[in-house]
XYZ file of N, CA, C and O in Angstrom:
260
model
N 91.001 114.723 100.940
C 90.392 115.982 100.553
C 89.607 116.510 101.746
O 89.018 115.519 102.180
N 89.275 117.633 102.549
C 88.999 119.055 103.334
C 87.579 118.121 102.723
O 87.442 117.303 101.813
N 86.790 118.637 103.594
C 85.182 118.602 104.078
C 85.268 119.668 102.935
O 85.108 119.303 101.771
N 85.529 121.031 103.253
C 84.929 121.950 102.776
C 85.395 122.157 100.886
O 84.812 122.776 99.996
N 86.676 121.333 100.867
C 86.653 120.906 99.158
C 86.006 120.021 98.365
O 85.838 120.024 97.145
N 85.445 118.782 99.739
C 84.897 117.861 98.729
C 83.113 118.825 99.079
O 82.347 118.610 98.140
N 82.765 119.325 99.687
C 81.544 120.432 99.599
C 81.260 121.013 98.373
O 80.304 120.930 97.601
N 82.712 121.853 98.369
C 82.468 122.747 96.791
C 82.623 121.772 95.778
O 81.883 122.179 94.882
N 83.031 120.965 95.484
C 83.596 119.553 94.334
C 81.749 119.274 93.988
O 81.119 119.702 93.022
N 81.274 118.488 95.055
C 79.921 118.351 95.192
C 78.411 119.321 94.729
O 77.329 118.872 94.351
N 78.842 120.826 94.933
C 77.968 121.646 94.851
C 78.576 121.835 93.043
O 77.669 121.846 92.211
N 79.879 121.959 92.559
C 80.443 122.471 91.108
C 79.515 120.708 90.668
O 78.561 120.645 89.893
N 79.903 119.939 91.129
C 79.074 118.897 89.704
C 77.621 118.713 89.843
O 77.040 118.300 88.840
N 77.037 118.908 90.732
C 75.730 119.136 90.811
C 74.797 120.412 89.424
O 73.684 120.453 88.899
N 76.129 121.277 89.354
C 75.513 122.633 88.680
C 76.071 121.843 87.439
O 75.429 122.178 86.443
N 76.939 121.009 87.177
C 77.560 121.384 85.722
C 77.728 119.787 84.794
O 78.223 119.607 83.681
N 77.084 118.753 85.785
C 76.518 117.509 85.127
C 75.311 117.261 85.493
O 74.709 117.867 86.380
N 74.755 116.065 84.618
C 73.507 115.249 85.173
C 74.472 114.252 85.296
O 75.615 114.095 84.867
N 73.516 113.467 86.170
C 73.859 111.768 86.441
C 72.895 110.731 86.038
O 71.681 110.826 86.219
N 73.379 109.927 85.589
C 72.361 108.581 84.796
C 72.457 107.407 85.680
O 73.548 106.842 85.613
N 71.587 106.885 86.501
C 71.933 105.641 87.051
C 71.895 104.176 85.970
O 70.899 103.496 86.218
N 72.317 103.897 85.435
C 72.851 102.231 84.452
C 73.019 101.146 85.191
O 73.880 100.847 86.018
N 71.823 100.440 84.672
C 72.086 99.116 85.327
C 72.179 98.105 84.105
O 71.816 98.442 82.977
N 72.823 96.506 84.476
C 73.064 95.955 83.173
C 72.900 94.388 83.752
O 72.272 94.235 84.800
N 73.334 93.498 83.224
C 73.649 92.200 83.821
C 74.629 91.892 84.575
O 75.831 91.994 84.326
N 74.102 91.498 85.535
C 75.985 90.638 86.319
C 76.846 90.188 85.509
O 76.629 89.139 84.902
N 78.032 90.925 85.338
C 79.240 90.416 85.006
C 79.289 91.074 84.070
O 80.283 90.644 83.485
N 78.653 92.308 83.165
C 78.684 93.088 82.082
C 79.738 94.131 82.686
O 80.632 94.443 81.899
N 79.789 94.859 84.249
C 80.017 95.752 84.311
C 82.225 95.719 84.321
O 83.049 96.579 84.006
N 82.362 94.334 84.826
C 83.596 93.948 84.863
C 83.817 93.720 83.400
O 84.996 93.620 83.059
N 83.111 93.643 82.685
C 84.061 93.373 81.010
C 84.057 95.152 80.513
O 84.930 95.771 79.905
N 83.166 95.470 80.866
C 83.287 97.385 80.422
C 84.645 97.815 81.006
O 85.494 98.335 80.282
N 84.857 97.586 82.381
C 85.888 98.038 82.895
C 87.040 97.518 82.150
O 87.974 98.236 81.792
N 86.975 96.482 81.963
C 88.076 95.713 81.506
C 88.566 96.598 79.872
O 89.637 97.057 79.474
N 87.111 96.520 79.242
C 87.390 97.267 77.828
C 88.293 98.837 78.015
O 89.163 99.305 77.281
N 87.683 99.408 79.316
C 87.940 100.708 79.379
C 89.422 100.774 79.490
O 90.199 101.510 78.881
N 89.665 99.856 80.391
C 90.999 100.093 81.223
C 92.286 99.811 79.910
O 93.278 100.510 79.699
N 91.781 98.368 79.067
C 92.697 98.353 77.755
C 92.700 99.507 76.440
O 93.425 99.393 75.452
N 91.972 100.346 76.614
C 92.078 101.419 75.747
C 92.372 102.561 75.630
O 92.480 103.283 74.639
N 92.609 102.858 77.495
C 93.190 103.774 78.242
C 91.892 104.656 78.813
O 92.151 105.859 78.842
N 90.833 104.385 79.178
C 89.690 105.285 79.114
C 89.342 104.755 80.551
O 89.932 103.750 80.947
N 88.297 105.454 81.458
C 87.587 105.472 82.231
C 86.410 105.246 81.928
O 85.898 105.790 80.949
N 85.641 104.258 82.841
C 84.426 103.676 82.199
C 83.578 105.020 81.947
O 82.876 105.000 80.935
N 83.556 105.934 82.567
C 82.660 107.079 82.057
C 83.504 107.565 81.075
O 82.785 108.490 80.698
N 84.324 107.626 80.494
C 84.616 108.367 79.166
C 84.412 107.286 78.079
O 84.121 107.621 76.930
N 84.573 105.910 78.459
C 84.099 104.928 77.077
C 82.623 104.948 76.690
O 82.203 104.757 75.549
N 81.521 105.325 78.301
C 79.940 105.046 78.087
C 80.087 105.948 77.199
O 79.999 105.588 76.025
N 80.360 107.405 77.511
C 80.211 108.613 77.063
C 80.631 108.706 75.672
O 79.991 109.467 74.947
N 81.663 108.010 75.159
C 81.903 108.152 73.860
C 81.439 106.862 73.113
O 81.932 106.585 72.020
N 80.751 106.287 73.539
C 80.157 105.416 72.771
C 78.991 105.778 72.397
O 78.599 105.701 71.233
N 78.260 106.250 73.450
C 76.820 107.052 73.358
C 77.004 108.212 72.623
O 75.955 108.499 72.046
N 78.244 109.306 72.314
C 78.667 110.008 71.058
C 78.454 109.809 69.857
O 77.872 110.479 69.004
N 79.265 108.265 69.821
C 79.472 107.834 68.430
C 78.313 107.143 68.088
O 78.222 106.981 66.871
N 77.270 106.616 68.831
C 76.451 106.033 68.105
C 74.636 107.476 68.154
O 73.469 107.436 67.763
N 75.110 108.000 68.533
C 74.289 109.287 68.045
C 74.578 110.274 67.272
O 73.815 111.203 67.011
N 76.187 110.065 66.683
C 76.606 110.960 65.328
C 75.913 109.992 64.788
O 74.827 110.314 64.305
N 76.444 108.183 64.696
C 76.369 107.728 63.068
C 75.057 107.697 62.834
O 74.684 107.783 61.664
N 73.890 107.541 64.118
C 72.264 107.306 63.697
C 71.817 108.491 63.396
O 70.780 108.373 62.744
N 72.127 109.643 63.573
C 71.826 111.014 63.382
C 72.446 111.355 61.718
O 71.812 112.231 61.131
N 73.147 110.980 61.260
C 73.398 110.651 59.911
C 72.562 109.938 58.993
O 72.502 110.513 57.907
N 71.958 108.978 59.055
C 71.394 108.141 58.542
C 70.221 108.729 58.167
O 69.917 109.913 58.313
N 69.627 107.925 57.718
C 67.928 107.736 57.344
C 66.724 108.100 58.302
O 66.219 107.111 58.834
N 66.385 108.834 58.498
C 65.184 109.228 59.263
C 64.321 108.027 59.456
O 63.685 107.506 58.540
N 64.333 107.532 60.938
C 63.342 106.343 61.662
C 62.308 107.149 62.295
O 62.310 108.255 62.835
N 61.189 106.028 62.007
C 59.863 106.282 62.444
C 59.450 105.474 63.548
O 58.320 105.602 64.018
């Protein structure tokens, strides 16, 4: 990729994501991958839809205090 595409690439996700730095235990991050890769997903689309699904089902529930 051109300097000046990976520039604009750089400046478009800057405007149109945040970024989360995640840290976990040694050897957690190779079994995520592993999960991702058998389900057909990219580890950012499994975090991402896991963190979905578990803020529909708690957002359903019972109001915590």
């Amino acid at each position: 990729m051109g300097t000046a595409r990976t520039k604009a690439n750089n400046k478009w996700n800057a405007k149109a994501y945040d970024r989360v730095n995640l840290t976990m235990p040694k050897g957690r991050k190779a079994e995520i991958q592993a999960y991702a890769e058998a389900h057909g997903e990219s580890v950012n689309a499994f975090i991402n839809r896991a963190i979905n699904e578990a803020m529909e089902r708690d957002s359903s529930g019972p109001e915590k205090q």
